[in-house]
Coordinates of C-alpha atoms in Angstrom, one line a residue:
X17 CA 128.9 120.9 105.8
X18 CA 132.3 121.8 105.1
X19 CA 133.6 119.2 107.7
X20 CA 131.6 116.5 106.1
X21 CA 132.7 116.8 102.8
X22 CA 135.8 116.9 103.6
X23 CA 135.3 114.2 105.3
X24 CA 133.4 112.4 102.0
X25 CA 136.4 113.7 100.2
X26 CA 139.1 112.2 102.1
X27 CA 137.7 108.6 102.0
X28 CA 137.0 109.8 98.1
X29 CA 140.7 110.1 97.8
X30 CA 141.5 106.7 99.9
X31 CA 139.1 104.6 97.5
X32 CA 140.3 106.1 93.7
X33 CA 143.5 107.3 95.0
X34 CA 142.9 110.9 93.4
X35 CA 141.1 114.1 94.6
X36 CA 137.6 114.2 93.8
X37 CA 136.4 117.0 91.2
X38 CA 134.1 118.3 93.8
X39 CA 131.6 117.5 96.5
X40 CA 127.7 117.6 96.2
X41 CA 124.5 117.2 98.7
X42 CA 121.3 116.6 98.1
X43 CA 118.8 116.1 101.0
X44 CA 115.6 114.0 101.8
X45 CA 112.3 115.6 102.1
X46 CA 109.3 115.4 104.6
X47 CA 105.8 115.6 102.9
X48 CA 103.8 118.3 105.3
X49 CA 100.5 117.3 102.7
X50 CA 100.3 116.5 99.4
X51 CA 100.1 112.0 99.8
X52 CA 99.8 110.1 96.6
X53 CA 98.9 113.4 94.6
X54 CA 102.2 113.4 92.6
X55 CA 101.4 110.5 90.4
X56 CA 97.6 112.0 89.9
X57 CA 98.9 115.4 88.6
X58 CA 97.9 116.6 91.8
X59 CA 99.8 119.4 94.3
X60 CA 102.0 118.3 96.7
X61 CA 104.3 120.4 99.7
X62 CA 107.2 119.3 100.6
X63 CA 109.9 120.7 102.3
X64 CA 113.7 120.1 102.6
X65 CA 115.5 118.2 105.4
X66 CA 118.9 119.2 106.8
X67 CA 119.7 115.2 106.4
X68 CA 121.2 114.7 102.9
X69 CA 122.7 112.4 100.9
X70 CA 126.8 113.6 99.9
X71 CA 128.4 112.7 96.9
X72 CA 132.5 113.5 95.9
X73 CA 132.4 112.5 92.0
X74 CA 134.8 113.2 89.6
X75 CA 134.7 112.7 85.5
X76 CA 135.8 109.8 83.4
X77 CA 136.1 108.8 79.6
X78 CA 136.4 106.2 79.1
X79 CA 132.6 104.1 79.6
X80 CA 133.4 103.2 83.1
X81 CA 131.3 103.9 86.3
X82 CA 133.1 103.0 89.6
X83 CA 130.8 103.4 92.8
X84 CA 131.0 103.2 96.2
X85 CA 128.8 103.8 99.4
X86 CA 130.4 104.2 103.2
X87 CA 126.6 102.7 103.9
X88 CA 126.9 99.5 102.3
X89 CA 129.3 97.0 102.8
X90 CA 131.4 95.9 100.0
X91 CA 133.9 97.3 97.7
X92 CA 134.0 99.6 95.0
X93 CA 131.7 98.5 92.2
X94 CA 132.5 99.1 88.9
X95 CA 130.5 99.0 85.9
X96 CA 130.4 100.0 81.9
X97 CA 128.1 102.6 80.7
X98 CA 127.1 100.4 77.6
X99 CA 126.1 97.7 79.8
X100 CA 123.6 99.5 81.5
X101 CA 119.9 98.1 81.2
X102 CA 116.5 99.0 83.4
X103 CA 115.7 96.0 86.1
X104 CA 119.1 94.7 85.6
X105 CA 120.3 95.2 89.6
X106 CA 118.4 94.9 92.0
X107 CA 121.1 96.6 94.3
X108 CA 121.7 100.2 95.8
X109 CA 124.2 100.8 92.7
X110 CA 120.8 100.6 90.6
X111 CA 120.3 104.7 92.2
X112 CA 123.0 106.2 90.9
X113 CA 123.6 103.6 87.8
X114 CA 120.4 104.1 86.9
X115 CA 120.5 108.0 86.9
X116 CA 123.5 108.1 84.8
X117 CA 121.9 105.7 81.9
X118 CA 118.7 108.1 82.1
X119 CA 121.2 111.3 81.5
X120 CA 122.7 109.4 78.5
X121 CA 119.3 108.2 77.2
X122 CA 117.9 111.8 77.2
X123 CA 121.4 112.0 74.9
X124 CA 123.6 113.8 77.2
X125 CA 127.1 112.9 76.8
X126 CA 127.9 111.5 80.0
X127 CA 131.3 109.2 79.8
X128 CA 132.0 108.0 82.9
X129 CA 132.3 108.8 86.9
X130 CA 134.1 107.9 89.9
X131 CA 131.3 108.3 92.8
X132 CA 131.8 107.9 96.4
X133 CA 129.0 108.2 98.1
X134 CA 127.1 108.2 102.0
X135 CA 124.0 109.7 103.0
X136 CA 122.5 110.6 106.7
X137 CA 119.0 110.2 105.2
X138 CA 117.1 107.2 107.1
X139 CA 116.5 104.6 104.6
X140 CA 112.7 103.5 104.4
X141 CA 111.3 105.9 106.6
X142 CA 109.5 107.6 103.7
X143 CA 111.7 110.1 103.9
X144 CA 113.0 109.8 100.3
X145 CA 116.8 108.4 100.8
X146 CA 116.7 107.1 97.5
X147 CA 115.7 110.3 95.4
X148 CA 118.6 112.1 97.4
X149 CA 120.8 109.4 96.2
X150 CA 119.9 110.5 92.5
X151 CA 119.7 113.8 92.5
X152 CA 122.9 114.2 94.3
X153 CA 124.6 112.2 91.3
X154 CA 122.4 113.9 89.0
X155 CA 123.4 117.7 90.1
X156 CA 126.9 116.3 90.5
X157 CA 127.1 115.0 86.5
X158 CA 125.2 118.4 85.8
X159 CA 127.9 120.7 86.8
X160 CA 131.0 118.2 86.1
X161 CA 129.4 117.5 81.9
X162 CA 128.3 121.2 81.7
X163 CA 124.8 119.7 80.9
X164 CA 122.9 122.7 81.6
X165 CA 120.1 121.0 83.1
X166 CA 117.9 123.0 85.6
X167 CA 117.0 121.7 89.3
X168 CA 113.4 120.6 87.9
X169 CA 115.0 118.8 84.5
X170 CA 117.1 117.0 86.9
X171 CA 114.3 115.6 89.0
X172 CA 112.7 114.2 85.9
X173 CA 115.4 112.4 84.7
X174 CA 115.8 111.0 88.1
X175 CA 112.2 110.5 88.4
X176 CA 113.0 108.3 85.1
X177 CA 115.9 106.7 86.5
X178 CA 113.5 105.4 89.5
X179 CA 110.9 103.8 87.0
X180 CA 112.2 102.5 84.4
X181 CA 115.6 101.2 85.4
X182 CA 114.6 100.5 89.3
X183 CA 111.2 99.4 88.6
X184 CA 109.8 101.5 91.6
X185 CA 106.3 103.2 89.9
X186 CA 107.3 106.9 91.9
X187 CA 105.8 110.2 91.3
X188 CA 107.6 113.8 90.7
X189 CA 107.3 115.0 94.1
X190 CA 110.6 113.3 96.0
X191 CA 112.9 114.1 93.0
X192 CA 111.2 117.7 92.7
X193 CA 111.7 118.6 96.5
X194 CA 115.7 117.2 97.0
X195 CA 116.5 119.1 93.7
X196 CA 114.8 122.6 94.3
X197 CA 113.4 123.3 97.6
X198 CA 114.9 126.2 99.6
X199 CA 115.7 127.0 103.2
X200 CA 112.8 128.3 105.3
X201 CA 110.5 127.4 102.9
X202 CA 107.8 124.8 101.7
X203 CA 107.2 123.7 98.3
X204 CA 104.2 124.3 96.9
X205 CA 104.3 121.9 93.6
X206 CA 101.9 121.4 90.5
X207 CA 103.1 118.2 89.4
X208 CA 101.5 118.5 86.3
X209 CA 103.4 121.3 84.8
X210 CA 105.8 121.1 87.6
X211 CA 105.0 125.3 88.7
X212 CA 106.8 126.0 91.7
X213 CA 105.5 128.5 94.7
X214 CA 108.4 128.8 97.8
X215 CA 106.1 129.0 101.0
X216 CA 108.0 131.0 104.2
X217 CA 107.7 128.1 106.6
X218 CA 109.3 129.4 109.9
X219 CA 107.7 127.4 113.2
X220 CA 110.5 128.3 115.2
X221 CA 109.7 132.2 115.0
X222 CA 106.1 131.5 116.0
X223 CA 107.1 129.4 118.6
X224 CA 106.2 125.7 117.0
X225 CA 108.5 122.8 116.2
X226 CA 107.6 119.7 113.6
X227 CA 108.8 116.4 114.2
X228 CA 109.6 113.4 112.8
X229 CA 108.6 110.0 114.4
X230 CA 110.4 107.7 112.7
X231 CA 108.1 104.2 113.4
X232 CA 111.8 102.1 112.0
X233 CA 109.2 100.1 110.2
X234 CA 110.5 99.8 107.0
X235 CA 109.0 99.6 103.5
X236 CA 109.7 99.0 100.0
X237 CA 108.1 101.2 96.8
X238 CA 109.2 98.6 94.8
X239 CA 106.7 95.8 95.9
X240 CA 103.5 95.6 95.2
X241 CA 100.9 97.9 97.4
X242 CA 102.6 100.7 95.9
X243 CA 101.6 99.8 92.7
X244 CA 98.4 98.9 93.3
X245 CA 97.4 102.3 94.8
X246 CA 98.8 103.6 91.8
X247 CA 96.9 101.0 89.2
X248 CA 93.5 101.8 91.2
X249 CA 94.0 105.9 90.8
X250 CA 94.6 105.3 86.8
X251 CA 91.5 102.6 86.6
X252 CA 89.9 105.5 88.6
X253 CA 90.7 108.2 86.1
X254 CA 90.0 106.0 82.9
X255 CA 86.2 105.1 84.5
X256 CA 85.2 109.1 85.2
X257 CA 87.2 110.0 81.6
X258 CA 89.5 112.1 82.6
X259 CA 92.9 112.1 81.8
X260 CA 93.8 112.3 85.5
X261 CA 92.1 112.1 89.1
X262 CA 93.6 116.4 89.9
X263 CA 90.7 116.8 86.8
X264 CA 88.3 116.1 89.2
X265 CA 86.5 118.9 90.8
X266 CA 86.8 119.1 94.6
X267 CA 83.2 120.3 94.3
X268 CA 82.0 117.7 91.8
X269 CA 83.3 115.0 93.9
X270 CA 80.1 113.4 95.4
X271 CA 78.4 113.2 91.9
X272 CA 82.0 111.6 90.5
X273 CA 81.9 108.7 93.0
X274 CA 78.2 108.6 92.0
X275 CA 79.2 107.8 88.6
X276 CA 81.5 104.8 89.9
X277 CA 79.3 102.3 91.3
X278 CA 79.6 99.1 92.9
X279 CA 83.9 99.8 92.3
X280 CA 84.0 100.3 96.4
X281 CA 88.0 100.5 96.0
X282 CA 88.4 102.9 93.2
X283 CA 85.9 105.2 94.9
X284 CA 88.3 105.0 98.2
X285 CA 91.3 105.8 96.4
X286 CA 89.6 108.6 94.3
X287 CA 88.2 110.5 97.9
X288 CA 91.2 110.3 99.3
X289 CA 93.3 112.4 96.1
X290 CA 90.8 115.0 95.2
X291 CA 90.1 115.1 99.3
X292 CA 93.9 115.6 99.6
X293 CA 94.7 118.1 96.3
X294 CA 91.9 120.3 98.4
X295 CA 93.8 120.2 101.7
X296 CA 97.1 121.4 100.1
X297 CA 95.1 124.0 98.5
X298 CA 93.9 125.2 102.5
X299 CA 97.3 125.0 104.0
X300 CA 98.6 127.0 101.3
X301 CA 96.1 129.8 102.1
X302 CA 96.8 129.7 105.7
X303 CA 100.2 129.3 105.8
X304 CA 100.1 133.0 102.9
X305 CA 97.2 134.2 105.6
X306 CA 99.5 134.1 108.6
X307 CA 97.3 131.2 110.4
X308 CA 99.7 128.6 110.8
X309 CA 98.4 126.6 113.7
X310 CA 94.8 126.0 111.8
X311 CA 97.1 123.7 109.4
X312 CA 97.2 120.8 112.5
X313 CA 93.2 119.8 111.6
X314 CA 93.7 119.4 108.4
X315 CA 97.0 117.2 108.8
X316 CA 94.6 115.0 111.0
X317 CA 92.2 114.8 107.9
X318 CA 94.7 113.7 105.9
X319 CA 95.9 110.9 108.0
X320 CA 92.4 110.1 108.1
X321 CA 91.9 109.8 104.9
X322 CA 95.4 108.0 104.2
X323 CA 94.1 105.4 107.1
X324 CA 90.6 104.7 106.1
X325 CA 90.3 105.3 102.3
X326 CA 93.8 105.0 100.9
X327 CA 93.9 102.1 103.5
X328 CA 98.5 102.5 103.5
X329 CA 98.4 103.5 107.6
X330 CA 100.0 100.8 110.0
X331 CA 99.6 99.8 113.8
X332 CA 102.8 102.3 114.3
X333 CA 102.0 105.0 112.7
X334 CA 98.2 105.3 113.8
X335 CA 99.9 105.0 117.6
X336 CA 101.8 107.8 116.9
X337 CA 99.3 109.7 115.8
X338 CA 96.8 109.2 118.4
X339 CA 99.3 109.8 121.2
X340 CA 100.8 112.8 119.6
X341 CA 97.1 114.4 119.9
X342 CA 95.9 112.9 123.3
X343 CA 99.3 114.8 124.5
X344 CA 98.4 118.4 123.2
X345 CA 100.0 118.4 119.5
X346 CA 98.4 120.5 117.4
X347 CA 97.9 117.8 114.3
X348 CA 99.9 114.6 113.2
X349 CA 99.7 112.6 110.1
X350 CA 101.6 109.7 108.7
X351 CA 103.5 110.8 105.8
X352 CA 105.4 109.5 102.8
X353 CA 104.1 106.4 100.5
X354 CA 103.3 104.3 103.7
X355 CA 103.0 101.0 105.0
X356 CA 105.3 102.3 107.9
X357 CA 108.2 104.9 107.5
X358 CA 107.4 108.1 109.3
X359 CA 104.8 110.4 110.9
X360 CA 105.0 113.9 111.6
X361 CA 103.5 115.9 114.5
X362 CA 103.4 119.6 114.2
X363 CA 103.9 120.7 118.2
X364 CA 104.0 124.0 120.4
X365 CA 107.7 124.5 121.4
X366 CA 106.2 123.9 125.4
X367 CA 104.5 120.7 124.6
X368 CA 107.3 118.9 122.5
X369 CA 109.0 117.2 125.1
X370 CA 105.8 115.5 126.7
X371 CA 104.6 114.7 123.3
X372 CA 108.2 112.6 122.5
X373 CA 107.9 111.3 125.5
X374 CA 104.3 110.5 125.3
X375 CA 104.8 108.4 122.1
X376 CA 108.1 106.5 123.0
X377 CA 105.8 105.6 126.2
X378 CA 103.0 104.2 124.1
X379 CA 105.6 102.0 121.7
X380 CA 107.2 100.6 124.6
X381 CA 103.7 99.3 126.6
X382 CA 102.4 97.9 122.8
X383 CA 105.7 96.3 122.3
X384 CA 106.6 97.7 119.1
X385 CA 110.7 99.1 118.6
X386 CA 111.6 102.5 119.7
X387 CA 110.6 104.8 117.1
X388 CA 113.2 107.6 116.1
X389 CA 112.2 111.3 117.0
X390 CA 114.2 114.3 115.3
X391 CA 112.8 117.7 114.6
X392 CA 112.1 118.5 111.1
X393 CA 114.0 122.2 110.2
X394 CA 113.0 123.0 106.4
X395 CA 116.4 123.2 104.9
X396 CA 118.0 123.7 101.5
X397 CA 117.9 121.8 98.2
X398 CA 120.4 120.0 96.7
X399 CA 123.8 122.1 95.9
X400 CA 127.7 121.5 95.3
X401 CA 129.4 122.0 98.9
X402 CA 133.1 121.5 97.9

């Protein structure tokens, strides 16, 4: 990392024509189960990615927030603090604009920042580029205001930042996993009170990898499906009376979607999160119990689930799916909010190169773009690198 940032920080120093005050990362997160739970007060596991989003920040006083990105073209936008107003840009600065008007609603004394910023994250592959683009600001204004703020305070505010100033309707998990997750580990996450559990997650030492196929078929939280999964979970919630769909017990189920009628739709999106709060409750135990292979069936469940009730799968995704399992992997699922991004495929280390090869076969005969394959390494949260 130190390469990189000084890297970030040279180009830093080109743009403002001072040394930055420092240099932070924060990384993107893969989703091993846990899909549309977040927003249902549900569990969720992430882990870390070793792809992250950099930032080389330093303070200012007087209103103004300058911001750049070596990802976007253009210049160095600038902007006043007091200006600031949710839905008001509908352009990549609304990430890290947005974060620093959430800081100063919450009434932290934030007065200004010069931000340079670039990120190896792939941007809408579900693999949460955006919520490494706030939290790396986020940590960033922490440590340069003296705020105080711990890694899970961060994510809210960022969480925040997302829905009320984007206008993307996002749960806890993304923010939760760039901001505290830790090498080696999965996160085991009640969103509800936001209780954290660090899960040892070591494939290589048992002789398994986890991939990433990326489908490069993009997608947007902020449009509508999104939002409608989310609307169908709260109708869902407000028909069985409870204050959220994690109330519902995993045993109790049958008799809840009993109770719901002729709603067809809210009883598909209600399977699927008290379905899914149970399987992160399973791989937990079997990760603790040593049996980490038996955690491939129950990924498959959860694509299933994702596919048929939650209804977010796509073409690409389900073909990486299938192949991955027709070629020996041990389970796949798609991951992340859906409608395309990424899938993962959890592998023996013999059978990963057939497997790759297998699925960028199968997207070449059905025509679709080559998808991107990288293997996922659980990594470190987000922390000041310079």
């Amino acid at each position: 990392m130190s390469e990189a940032s000084a890297a970030v920080a040279e180009r830093y120093k080109e743009l403002y024509g001072s040394e930055p005050d420092g240099v932070w990362a924060a990384p993107g997160r893969v989703n091993l189960i846990g899909e549309h739970t977040d927003y249902n007060d549900g569990f969720v596991m992430p882990f870390a990615l070793p792809h992250t989003a950099v930032a080389a920040v330093a303070r200012r006083e007087d209103g103004v927030l300058r911001l750049h990105s070596a990802d976007v073209e253009g210049g160095v936008v600038e902007l006043r603090l007091d200006a600031l107003s949710p839905e008001s840009d509908r352009n990549w600065t609304a990430y890290p604009a947005g974060v620093v008007w959430a800081l100063r609603e919450a009434g932290h004394a934030v007065t200004g920042a010069d931000i340079h910023l670039t990120s190896t994250v792939p941007a809408g592959a579900g693999l949460s580029s955006s919520a490494a683009l706030e939290v790396v600001v986020a940590l960033a204004l922490n440590d340069l205001y003296d705020l105080g703020l711990r890694g899970w305070q961060l994510a809210r505010l960022c969480q925040r930042a997302e829905n009320v100033y984007v206008g993307a309707p996002v749960g806890i998990m993304d923010q939760t996993a760039s901001a505290c997750c830790e090498q080696g580990h999965a996160l085991f996450l009640d969103t509800r009170d936001l209780s954290q559990k660090q899960i040892p997650f070591d494939l290589a030492a048992e002789g398994m990898r986890l991939l990433v196929v990326d489908t490069q078929v993009k997608h947007s939280h902020s449009e509508g499906e999104y939002g409608k999964r989310r609307a169908g979970c709260e109708k869902g919630a407000a028909l069985l009376g409870v204050n959220a769909l994690r109330d519902i017990p995993y045993a109790e189920l049958d008799a809840a979607l009993a109770r719901l009628g002729d709603e067809e739709e809210v009883r598909r999106l209600v399977r699927h999160v008290v379905t899914e709060d149970e399987r992160v409750e399973r791989v937990v135990s079997l990760l603790e119990s040593g049996d980490t292979r038996a955690i491939g069936p129950v990924l498959v469940e959860g694509h299933a689930s994702l596919r048929d009730d939650f209804r977010i799968s796509c073409p690409e995704l389900d073909l990486v799916v299938d192949t991955a399992l027709a070629s020996g992997a041990l389970g796949a699922r798609m991951t992340g909010g859906g409608f395309g991004g990424s899938a993962i495929v959890l592998a023996e280390e013999s059978d990963v190169e057939t497997i790759t090869k297998s699925v960028e076969e199968a997207f070449a005969a059905a025509g679709f773009t080559a998808p991107r394959v990288f293997e996922a390494v659980p990594s470190a949260g987000a922390r000041r690198v310079r």
